[in-house]
Short mmCIF file of C-alpha atoms in Angstrom, two decimals:
data_model
loop_
_atom_site.label_atom_id
_atom_site.label_comp_id
_atom_site.label_asym_id
_atom_site.label_seq_id
_atom_site.Cartn_x
_atom_site.Cartn_y
_atom_site.Cartn_z
CA MET R 21 18.13 24.72 48.36
CA LYS R 22 21.79 25.95 47.00
CA ASN R 23 22.39 22.11 45.40
CA LEU R 24 19.26 21.85 44.28
CA TYR R 25 18.99 25.09 42.85
CA LYS R 26 22.58 23.86 41.57
CA LEU R 27 21.52 20.40 40.34
CA LEU R 28 18.66 21.99 38.27
CA ILE R 29 20.35 24.60 35.88
CA LEU R 30 22.98 21.06 35.68
CA THR R 31 19.68 19.37 34.17
CA PHE R 32 18.18 22.20 31.94
CA PHE R 33 21.96 22.89 30.05
CA CYS R 34 22.44 19.19 29.61
CA SER R 35 18.87 19.52 28.21
CA ALA R 36 20.18 21.54 25.84
CA LEU R 37 22.47 19.30 25.05
CA TYR R 38 18.83 16.89 24.51
CA VAL R 39 18.42 18.06 20.10
CA SER R 40 16.96 15.08 19.05
CA CYS R 41 20.22 12.73 18.83
CA ASN R 42 24.05 14.69 18.75
CA LEU R 43 25.10 13.10 22.11
CA GLU R 44 25.91 9.54 22.28
CA GLU R 45 25.96 9.32 25.75
CA ASN R 46 23.54 9.08 28.62
CA PRO R 47 22.64 12.29 29.48
CA PRO R 48 22.97 13.07 32.47
CA TYR R 49 19.28 14.15 34.34
CA LEU R 50 17.43 14.53 37.68
CA SER R 51 15.95 11.23 38.62
CA GLN R 52 14.75 12.48 42.03
CA ASN R 53 10.79 11.31 41.61
CA SER R 54 10.89 14.65 45.01
CA VAL R 55 13.07 16.83 42.87
CA TYR R 56 10.11 19.12 41.50
CA ALA R 57 8.09 18.23 44.94
CA ASP R 58 7.06 22.06 45.96
CA GLU R 59 5.83 24.93 44.27
CA ALA R 60 8.51 27.00 44.10
CA THR R 61 11.01 24.40 42.45
CA ALA R 62 8.37 23.13 40.29
CA SER R 63 8.50 26.49 38.98
CA THR R 64 11.81 27.56 38.38
CA ALA R 65 12.22 24.79 36.74
CA LEU R 66 8.64 24.89 34.78
CA ASN R 67 10.54 28.42 34.15
CA GLY R 68 13.98 26.53 32.43
CA VAL R 69 10.62 24.57 29.55
CA PHE R 70 10.20 27.96 29.07
CA ASN R 71 13.10 29.59 27.64
CA PRO R 72 13.75 27.98 24.47
CA LEU R 73 11.24 28.80 23.33
CA THR R 74 12.98 33.15 23.14
CA ASN R 75 15.64 31.48 21.74
CA HIS R 76 17.31 33.52 18.37
CA PHE R 77 16.61 29.45 16.28
CA TYR R 78 12.41 29.04 18.12
CA TYR R 79 10.15 31.63 18.46
CA GLY R 80 12.74 34.38 18.30
CA HIS R 81 13.53 33.72 14.83
CA ASP R 82 13.43 30.87 12.41
CA TYR R 83 10.36 29.83 13.83
CA HIS R 84 8.75 33.09 11.61
CA VAL R 85 10.87 32.55 8.19
CA ILE R 86 10.07 29.51 7.73
CA ASN R 87 6.03 29.65 8.52
CA ALA R 88 6.43 33.21 6.63
CA TYR R 89 9.15 32.11 3.52
CA MET R 90 7.53 28.11 3.46
CA SER R 91 3.88 29.61 3.14
CA GLY R 92 4.00 30.91 -0.26
CA MET R 93 3.01 34.54 0.67
CA PHE R 94 5.83 36.30 1.46
CA ALA R 95 9.69 37.36 0.02
CA ALA R 96 13.00 36.79 0.99
CA LYS R 97 15.56 39.56 0.43
CA LYS R 98 18.75 37.67 2.95
CA GLY R 99 20.52 36.67 -0.52
CA SER R 100 21.27 33.16 0.75
CA ASP R 101 17.22 32.02 1.13
CA ARG R 102 16.31 33.82 -2.08
CA TYR R 103 15.92 31.61 -4.48
CA THR R 104 15.75 28.23 -2.05
CA ILE R 105 13.19 28.41 1.17
CA GLY R 106 12.50 32.21 -0.28
CA ALA R 107 11.14 29.79 -3.20
CA LEU R 108 10.20 27.31 -1.57
CA SER R 109 13.22 24.89 -2.18
CA PRO R 110 14.72 24.53 0.88
CA THR R 111 17.21 21.82 1.31
CA PRO R 112 18.69 19.79 3.70
CA THR R 113 21.59 21.78 5.47
CA PHE R 114 19.40 24.66 5.99
CA ASN R 115 20.16 26.39 9.43
CA TYR R 116 17.43 27.18 9.73
CA ILE R 117 15.41 23.93 9.44
CA THR R 118 18.65 22.06 11.92
CA LYS R 119 17.80 24.83 14.36
CA PHE R 120 14.25 25.62 14.77
CA TRP R 121 13.88 20.82 15.35
CA GLU R 122 17.45 21.29 17.54
CA LEU R 123 14.92 23.93 20.08
CA SER R 124 12.08 22.20 19.57
CA TYR R 125 13.61 18.76 21.03
CA GLN R 126 15.34 20.68 23.63
CA THR R 127 12.44 21.91 24.82
CA ILE R 128 10.89 18.49 24.78
CA GLY R 129 13.80 17.63 26.64
CA ARG R 130 13.17 19.60 29.88
CA ALA R 131 8.81 18.75 29.49
CA ASN R 132 9.65 15.30 29.78
CA ASP R 133 11.95 15.71 32.75
CA MET R 134 9.51 17.39 34.14
CA ILE R 135 6.74 15.28 33.31
CA ALA R 136 8.97 13.00 34.53
CA ASN R 137 10.13 14.16 37.96
CA VAL R 138 6.10 16.33 39.43
CA GLU R 139 4.05 13.70 40.82
CA GLU R 140 0.39 13.77 39.85
CA GLY R 141 -2.67 13.99 41.80
CA THR R 142 -1.09 15.19 45.46
CA GLY R 143 -3.56 16.64 45.88
CA ASN R 144 -1.36 19.98 44.77
CA VAL R 145 -3.21 22.33 42.40
CA GLU R 146 -0.18 24.25 42.33
CA LEU R 147 2.08 21.66 40.72
CA ASP R 148 -0.98 19.72 39.13
CA ASN R 149 -1.22 23.30 36.68
CA ILE R 150 2.46 23.63 36.75
CA LEU R 151 1.89 19.97 35.02
CA GLY R 152 -0.85 20.76 33.03
CA ILE R 153 1.15 23.45 31.48
CA THR R 154 4.34 21.61 30.93
CA TYR R 155 2.35 19.02 29.06
CA PHE R 156 0.27 21.94 26.65
CA VAL R 157 4.15 22.60 25.49
CA ARG R 158 5.19 19.87 24.41
CA ALA R 159 1.97 19.54 22.99
CA ASN R 160 2.32 22.72 21.35
CA THR R 161 5.62 21.66 20.26
CA TYR R 162 4.13 18.20 18.55
CA LEU R 163 2.10 20.29 16.78
CA ASN R 164 4.24 22.88 14.51
CA LEU R 165 6.69 19.85 14.18
CA VAL R 166 3.81 17.81 13.12
CA ARG R 167 3.02 20.10 10.49
CA LEU R 168 6.35 21.11 9.33
CA TYR R 169 8.62 18.18 8.58
CA GLY R 170 6.14 15.27 9.12
CA GLY R 171 5.91 11.75 11.79
CA VAL R 172 9.32 12.69 13.99
CA PRO R 173 10.63 11.04 16.49
CA LEU R 174 8.44 10.15 19.46
CA LYS R 175 10.11 11.58 22.94
CA THR R 176 7.94 11.25 26.20
CA VAL R 177 10.99 10.11 28.27
CA PRO R 178 14.10 11.88 30.08
CA ALA R 179 17.26 10.87 27.72
CA THR R 180 19.12 7.76 27.83
CA ALA R 181 21.07 5.59 26.08
CA GLU R 182 18.66 3.33 25.87
CA THR R 183 15.73 6.05 24.74
CA LEU R 184 18.13 8.73 22.86
CA HIS R 185 18.05 6.80 19.14
CA GLN R 186 14.39 6.81 17.66
CA PRO R 187 12.46 6.41 14.78
CA ARG R 188 9.81 8.47 12.53
CA ALA R 189 6.95 7.86 14.05
CA SER R 190 3.45 8.11 11.72
CA VAL R 191 1.68 10.75 11.83
CA ASP R 192 -0.86 9.09 13.07
CA GLU R 193 1.06 8.59 15.59
CA VAL R 194 2.57 11.90 16.40
CA TYR R 195 -1.54 13.23 16.47
CA ALA R 196 -2.23 10.93 19.38
CA LEU R 197 0.28 11.89 21.52
CA ILE R 198 -0.49 15.87 21.03
CA ILE R 199 -4.11 14.78 21.73
CA ALA R 200 -3.24 13.05 25.15
CA ASP R 201 -0.94 15.70 25.85
CA GLY R 202 -3.42 17.83 25.71
CA GLU R 203 -6.71 15.97 27.02
CA LYS R 204 -4.07 16.01 30.46
CA ALA R 205 -2.74 19.91 29.46
CA LYS R 206 -6.31 21.02 30.39
CA SER R 207 -7.75 19.20 33.21
CA LEU R 208 -4.82 19.93 34.87
CA MET R 209 -4.43 23.55 34.35
CA LYS R 210 -5.70 26.11 36.14
CA GLU R 211 -8.52 29.03 34.37
CA PRO R 212 -6.28 32.04 32.38
CA ALA R 213 -7.41 35.04 35.73
CA GLU R 214 -5.82 32.39 37.51
CA GLN R 215 -2.08 32.13 36.10
CA ILE R 216 0.68 33.82 37.14
CA GLY R 217 3.00 35.72 34.34
CA GLY R 218 1.54 35.50 31.84
CA ARG R 219 1.74 31.66 31.69
CA PRO R 220 -0.93 29.94 29.53
CA GLY R 221 -4.42 28.75 31.16
CA LYS R 222 -6.59 25.46 30.22
CA TYR R 223 -8.54 27.30 27.46
CA ALA R 224 -4.49 27.24 25.31
CA ALA R 225 -4.27 23.79 25.49
CA ASN R 226 -8.30 23.52 23.44
CA MET R 227 -7.47 25.50 21.58
CA LEU R 228 -4.83 23.50 20.79
CA LEU R 229 -6.98 20.50 19.80
CA ALA R 230 -9.38 22.69 17.89
CA LYS R 231 -6.04 23.41 15.20
CA ALA R 232 -5.20 19.25 15.52
CA TYR R 233 -8.44 18.08 14.29
CA MET R 234 -8.75 21.26 12.11
CA THR R 235 -5.68 19.88 10.53
CA LEU R 236 -6.79 15.83 10.36
CA ALA R 237 -9.86 17.38 9.21
CA GLY R 238 -7.94 18.46 5.66
CA ASN R 239 -10.55 19.52 2.90
CA ASP R 240 -12.42 16.57 3.68
CA SER R 241 -16.07 18.50 4.77
CA SER R 242 -17.59 14.36 6.51
CA SER R 243 -14.37 14.29 8.67
CA PRO R 244 -15.23 13.60 12.32
CA TYR R 245 -12.91 14.99 12.77
CA TRP R 246 -14.90 18.25 12.51
CA GLN R 247 -16.92 17.59 14.89
CA LYS R 248 -13.84 18.07 17.73
CA ALA R 249 -12.22 20.66 16.93
CA TYR R 250 -16.01 22.75 17.10
CA ASP R 251 -15.74 20.51 20.52
CA GLU R 252 -13.23 21.83 21.88
CA ALA R 253 -13.03 25.63 20.07
CA ILE R 254 -16.70 26.48 21.73
CA GLN R 255 -15.30 26.31 25.67
CA ILE R 256 -13.42 29.49 24.32
CA TYR R 257 -15.64 31.11 22.81
CA GLY R 258 -16.51 34.38 25.42
CA LYS R 259 -13.53 33.42 27.39
CA TYR R 260 -11.92 36.56 25.68
CA THR R 261 -12.88 39.37 24.31
CA LEU R 262 -11.51 40.99 21.29
CA VAL R 263 -9.32 44.42 21.66
CA GLY R 264 -11.47 47.32 20.57
CA ASN R 265 -9.03 48.72 18.05
CA TYR R 266 -7.19 45.97 16.14
CA ASP R 267 -4.10 48.80 15.58
CA ASP R 268 -3.36 48.36 19.23
CA LEU R 269 -2.25 44.83 18.74
CA PHE R 270 0.69 45.75 17.48
CA SER R 271 0.98 49.40 18.34
CA SER R 272 2.58 49.33 22.08
CA GLU R 273 3.41 46.76 24.39
CA ALA R 274 0.96 48.16 26.34
CA THR R 275 -1.59 47.24 24.45
CA ALA R 276 -0.20 44.08 22.45
CA ASN R 277 1.62 42.19 25.59
CA ASN R 278 -1.19 40.08 27.79
CA ASN R 279 -4.83 41.48 26.98
CA SER R 280 -7.40 40.75 26.28
CA GLU R 281 -7.24 38.29 23.65
CA SER R 282 -4.18 36.81 23.98
CA ILE R 283 -4.79 32.98 24.59
CA TYR R 284 -1.28 32.44 24.37
CA GLU R 285 1.80 33.94 24.47
CA ILE R 286 5.22 33.33 24.08
CA GLN R 287 6.57 35.93 27.14
CA PHE R 288 9.99 38.48 26.81
CA ASN R 289 11.12 40.70 28.62
CA SER R 290 13.59 42.88 29.51
CA GLU R 291 15.86 39.70 30.70
CA VAL R 292 14.89 38.14 27.54
CA PRO R 293 14.03 40.89 25.01
CA SER R 294 12.62 39.89 21.56
CA LYS R 295 14.22 40.59 18.44
CA ILE R 296 11.76 39.44 16.07
CA GLY R 297 10.92 43.56 15.00
CA ARG R 298 14.34 43.33 13.72
CA VAL R 299 13.27 40.72 11.28
CA PHE R 300 10.22 42.79 9.43
CA THR R 301 12.13 46.48 9.51
CA PRO R 302 14.88 47.84 7.18
CA ASN R 303 17.94 48.90 8.58
CA ALA R 304 17.77 52.41 7.34
CA ALA R 305 13.84 53.16 9.41
CA TYR R 306 15.69 52.89 12.70
CA ALA R 307 18.84 53.43 15.02
CA GLY R 308 19.28 49.93 15.67
CA SER R 309 19.88 46.86 13.11
CA GLY R 310 17.09 45.93 10.85
CA TRP R 311 17.23 42.95 8.62
CA GLU R 312 14.12 43.12 6.80
CA ARG R 313 14.03 39.90 6.19
CA ILE R 314 10.63 39.11 5.45
CA ARG R 315 8.62 41.51 2.81
CA ALA R 316 4.47 40.15 1.88
CA LEU R 317 4.58 39.24 -2.75
CA PRO R 318 2.55 41.03 -4.58
CA GLU R 319 -0.91 39.37 -5.13
CA VAL R 320 -1.26 39.54 -1.10
CA VAL R 321 -1.15 42.59 -1.12
CA ASP R 322 -2.78 43.43 -4.54
CA ALA R 323 -5.88 40.47 -2.78
CA HIS R 324 -6.70 42.37 0.60
CA ALA R 325 -6.79 45.60 -0.92
CA ALA R 326 -8.50 44.48 -3.19
CA ARG R 327 -11.23 41.73 -0.92
CA TYR R 328 -11.41 44.85 1.81
CA PRO R 329 -10.76 48.86 0.18
CA ASP R 330 -10.22 51.26 2.81
CA ASP R 331 -9.74 48.42 5.33
CA PRO R 332 -8.39 49.28 8.67
CA ARG R 333 -6.53 46.54 9.43
CA TYR R 334 -4.45 47.18 5.31
CA ASN R 335 -2.01 50.07 7.36
CA SER R 336 -2.27 48.10 10.05
CA THR R 337 -0.18 44.80 8.43
CA PHE R 338 1.35 46.49 5.24
CA ARG R 339 4.18 49.41 5.27
CA ASP R 340 4.51 50.71 1.54
CA GLN R 341 6.91 53.77 2.71
CA TYR R 342 9.29 55.12 5.39
CA ASN R 343 11.72 57.99 6.68
CA LYS R 344 15.12 56.92 6.69
CA PHE R 345 15.90 57.73 11.14
CA ASN R 346 19.32 59.07 10.15
CA ASN R 347 17.92 62.00 7.20
CA ASN R 348 14.69 62.54 7.31
CA ALA R 349 14.84 60.93 3.18
CA LEU R 350 11.73 59.02 2.38
CA VAL R 351 11.91 55.58 1.16
CA LYS R 352 8.94 54.02 -0.76
CA VAL R 353 7.88 50.49 -1.97
CA TYR R 354 5.67 48.33 -3.68
CA PRO R 355 2.80 49.41 -4.17
CA ALA R 356 3.91 53.09 -3.14
CA ARG R 357 6.31 51.98 -5.41
CA THR R 358 6.47 50.56 -8.94
CA ARG R 359 8.41 47.30 -8.89
CA ALA R 360 11.66 48.65 -11.06
CA ASN R 361 14.23 45.83 -8.23
CA PHE R 362 14.15 43.49 -6.16
CA ASN R 363 14.19 46.22 -3.04
CA VAL R 364 11.63 48.38 -4.05
CA ALA R 365 9.21 45.23 -4.67
CA PHE R 366 7.82 43.79 -1.98
CA THR R 367 6.01 45.38 0.06
CA TYR R 368 6.91 45.32 4.80
CA ILE R 369 5.07 43.84 7.46
CA ASN R 370 3.73 46.52 9.66
CA LYS R 371 2.45 44.66 12.44
CA TYR R 372 6.22 44.48 13.65
CA PHE R 373 7.69 47.35 12.45
CA VAL R 374 10.24 49.27 14.90
CA LYS R 375 7.69 51.81 16.17
CA ASP R 376 10.49 53.22 18.10
CA GLN R 377 12.96 55.53 15.23
CA THR R 378 15.14 56.22 17.14
CA THR R 379 15.80 53.78 19.23
CA ASN R 380 19.18 52.47 19.01
CA THR R 381 19.08 48.51 19.56
CA ASP R 382 16.53 45.86 17.65
CA ALA R 383 15.75 44.15 21.08
CA ASN R 384 12.19 45.00 23.08
CA ASN R 385 9.62 43.46 25.32
CA TYR R 386 7.02 42.59 22.98
CA ASN R 387 5.56 39.43 23.62
CA PHE R 388 4.44 36.77 20.18
CA VAL R 389 1.24 36.09 20.53
CA GLN R 390 0.54 32.59 18.83
CA TYR R 391 -2.76 32.31 19.57
CA ARG R 392 -5.35 35.04 19.85
CA TYR R 393 -9.16 35.12 20.25
CA GLY R 394 -10.09 36.58 16.76
CA ASP R 395 -8.49 33.52 15.37
CA LEU R 396 -10.53 31.29 17.63
CA LEU R 397 -14.19 32.80 15.86
CA LEU R 398 -12.60 32.75 12.50
CA MET R 399 -11.71 29.06 13.13
CA LEU R 400 -15.04 28.67 14.91
CA ALA R 401 -16.77 30.15 11.66
CA GLU R 402 -14.77 27.83 9.14
CA ILE R 403 -15.68 24.51 11.35
CA GLU R 404 -19.48 25.41 12.14
CA ASN R 405 -19.84 26.53 8.22
CA GLU R 406 -17.98 22.38 7.26
CA LEU R 407 -20.64 21.36 9.99
CA ASN R 408 -24.02 22.91 9.04
CA GLY R 409 -23.52 25.61 6.23
CA PRO R 410 -22.99 28.95 7.14
CA ALA R 411 -26.38 30.37 8.71
CA ASN R 412 -24.57 30.18 11.92
CA ALA R 413 -21.23 30.36 10.90
CA TYR R 414 -21.83 34.45 10.42
CA LYS R 415 -21.90 35.54 13.62
CA TYR R 416 -18.47 34.00 14.59
CA VAL R 417 -16.84 35.83 11.40
CA ASN R 418 -18.59 39.17 11.75
CA GLU R 419 -17.40 39.61 14.84
CA VAL R 420 -14.04 40.70 13.85
CA LEU R 421 -15.31 42.14 11.22
CA THR R 422 -17.08 44.37 12.72
CA ARG R 423 -14.32 44.98 14.93
CA ALA R 424 -11.87 46.12 11.97
CA ARG R 425 -14.61 48.09 10.54
CA ASN R 426 -14.25 50.12 13.63
CA SER R 427 -11.01 50.30 14.14
CA GLY R 428 -10.82 53.03 12.12
CA THR R 429 -12.80 55.93 11.02
CA GLY R 430 -16.10 56.14 8.42
CA VAL R 431 -15.46 52.89 7.02
CA THR R 432 -17.75 50.59 5.75
CA GLU R 433 -15.49 47.71 4.96
CA PRO R 434 -14.90 45.08 5.60
CA ALA R 435 -18.71 44.58 5.38
CA ASN R 436 -20.75 42.27 7.29
CA TRP R 437 -20.75 38.61 5.32
CA SER R 438 -24.67 37.17 4.83
CA GLY R 439 -25.42 35.21 2.00
CA LEU R 440 -23.36 33.38 0.70
CA SER R 441 -23.18 28.91 -0.75
CA LYS R 442 -21.71 26.46 1.98
CA ASP R 443 -18.34 27.13 -1.13
CA ASP R 444 -18.27 30.37 -0.69
CA PHE R 445 -17.84 30.43 3.25
CA ARG R 446 -15.42 28.36 2.34
CA ASP R 447 -12.92 29.98 0.04
CA ALA R 448 -13.53 32.94 1.73
CA ILE R 449 -12.80 32.61 4.95
CA MET R 450 -9.36 30.89 4.04
CA LYS R 451 -8.91 34.44 2.76
CA GLU R 452 -10.24 35.57 5.64
CA TYR R 453 -7.14 34.79 7.95
CA HIS R 454 -4.87 35.84 6.22
CA PHE R 455 -6.41 39.20 5.71
CA GLU R 456 -6.71 38.83 10.09
CA LEU R 457 -3.69 37.18 10.87
CA LEU R 458 -0.88 37.96 7.77
CA GLY R 459 2.79 37.52 9.23
CA GLU R 460 1.53 36.10 12.36
CA GLY R 461 2.88 32.68 12.51
CA HIS R 462 -0.57 30.63 11.56
CA ASP R 463 -0.03 31.38 7.30
CA PHE R 464 1.90 27.99 6.37
CA PHE R 465 -0.66 26.19 8.30
CA VAL R 466 -3.52 27.79 6.90
CA GLY R 467 -2.17 27.66 3.91
CA HIS R 468 -0.91 23.99 3.90
CA ARG R 469 -3.91 22.35 6.12
CA ARG R 470 -6.28 21.48 3.25
CA GLY R 471 -3.83 18.89 1.40
CA TYR R 472 -1.68 19.76 -2.18
CA PRO R 473 -4.32 20.98 -4.24
CA PHE R 474 -5.36 23.40 -2.85
CA PHE R 475 -2.62 24.72 -1.96
CA LYS R 476 -1.59 24.36 -5.63
CA ALA R 477 -4.64 25.85 -6.64
CA ASN R 478 -4.80 28.83 -3.76
CA TYR R 479 -0.49 29.71 -3.71
CA ILE R 480 0.95 28.47 -6.14
CA ASP R 481 -0.48 29.40 -9.33
CA VAL R 482 -1.55 31.85 -8.15
CA HIS R 483 2.30 34.06 -7.08
CA ASN R 484 2.97 31.95 -10.64
CA ALA R 485 0.88 33.32 -12.35
CA ARG R 486 1.42 36.89 -11.22
CA ASN R 487 4.88 36.26 -11.30
CA ASP R 488 6.82 38.99 -13.80
CA LYS R 489 9.87 40.04 -12.30
CA PRO R 490 13.21 38.12 -13.54
CA PHE R 491 13.83 39.23 -9.51
CA ASP R 492 10.49 37.31 -8.33
CA PRO R 493 10.95 33.33 -7.83
CA VAL R 494 9.04 30.74 -9.32
CA PHE R 495 7.57 28.20 -6.83
CA PRO R 496 7.78 24.27 -7.59
CA ASP R 497 4.54 22.83 -8.82
CA ASN R 498 5.16 19.48 -6.71
CA GLU R 499 3.96 17.91 -3.76
CA SER R 500 7.88 18.47 -1.60
CA VAL R 501 5.89 22.04 -1.18
CA MET R 502 4.54 20.59 1.45
CA LEU R 503 6.76 20.17 4.16
CA LEU R 504 10.41 20.52 4.69
CA PRO R 505 13.30 17.86 4.90
CA ILE R 506 14.04 16.32 7.60
CA PRO R 507 18.51 18.15 9.21
CA SER R 508 20.62 16.52 7.05
CA ASP R 509 22.58 16.16 10.71
CA GLU R 510 19.00 14.41 12.26
CA ILE R 511 19.86 11.56 9.72
CA GLY R 512 23.40 11.54 10.47
CA ALA R 513 23.13 11.51 13.79
CA ASN R 514 20.32 8.62 14.47
CA ARG R 515 20.23 5.11 13.98
CA GLU R 516 17.19 4.71 13.91
CA ILE R 517 17.08 7.02 11.13
CA SER R 518 18.50 6.79 8.02
CA ILE R 519 18.07 8.70 4.73
CA SER R 520 15.53 6.19 2.43
CA ASP R 521 13.23 8.60 5.33
CA GLN R 522 13.65 11.90 3.75
CA ASN R 523 10.82 13.46 3.39
CA PRO R 524 9.78 13.60 -0.57
CA GLY R 525 11.94 15.58 -3.06
CA TYR R 526 14.63 15.72 -1.01
#
């Protein structure tokens, strides 16, 4: 058994090198079909599949800065980011873009090892469940990649000299794999209540598939993908419940982690702590080290305040002042203060703001929730409206609004919706994603999945029209903003990809 665990460790070390095509030799990997034959060993190996997700260069940091900056809704504090990726103009050599790509393929490499070495259909429910979760992780990783980069190399088997270099697959080919993996996952995974250690249940696969189909549907109301999205999303309806108070989603680890609303979250703990809070918190706000790299643009804050006066979600989402931890001095930023200079011109995101001023570390045990039930309800509302109009779509969005309203005392906003046309409902629901989910890793995907004309009209044009200070970035008005560039490291190392395969505009 000790030798087996040594072999597992070696496998994970080798798959850490499986970052696209940066390895030229034939990497060693486990090929014995029996190596994951028992549940304990397979479970340990599954932990290794999850491990890259908690890395700083994945969900620990880079996922958040990429998604936020390229969404057109946030300002970048770091100087080197401010007028590059913070202005929707990244370069192929950007560290975030390269490292996120590498960690994504490291995750895929480990998943491929698992899939190759766990036999399906043996009658062992536990092994089937572990295999299903692995398919889900691989599908979810490719869903992130295809939405951010477009077509990417498809790697579905353990790395060898023969399989190492792969060309960019088409977007349709990537989605075909995501859908196939998603179907496998939901057929093999257990119900959420039967899972252990915060592992996702089968409805996470339905959520993933629904998001994939909604992205494929784009801005086409007649697309058959809307029905496919509905068929997946409706399977989740009623299987979870909204947390009673919206602020509990973020206010403490006890109420935020693995609650009744969580469908899939990245598990952090004392051994693998989260440092996401520092990305949203200024250095002077607590005794630890804050970076405050992500702050909301003024038009984003103004839109929420104008749409729903007294919405309890507003104060849970935004923060415009805090007291310094060392001397209690009050610091104000927009909108509590006029936009006199860059430092005070943008609003903090309160969801991930470090709440404990006395903590002297930038690490905590908050999980990152990627899929939650509030999002699912908004998805069902959008899908139902596209299929049949708003009549039966109100009930889904009004569940979200009722929870938000009940999270305050004596407030009437956000009021339930009624009397909207199909087009008005569509416009409203696309904004509602931001009022409910701002900063939670969905903003890029929501804004981009209906295509460039939609993103231009609702983000680029809105921002550039609101832009009234010399330190406000100007967003480019071209379709390069729809995707990240393929990393230069990938183009240089992958013999099947050349500079001609780069995304337009880069």
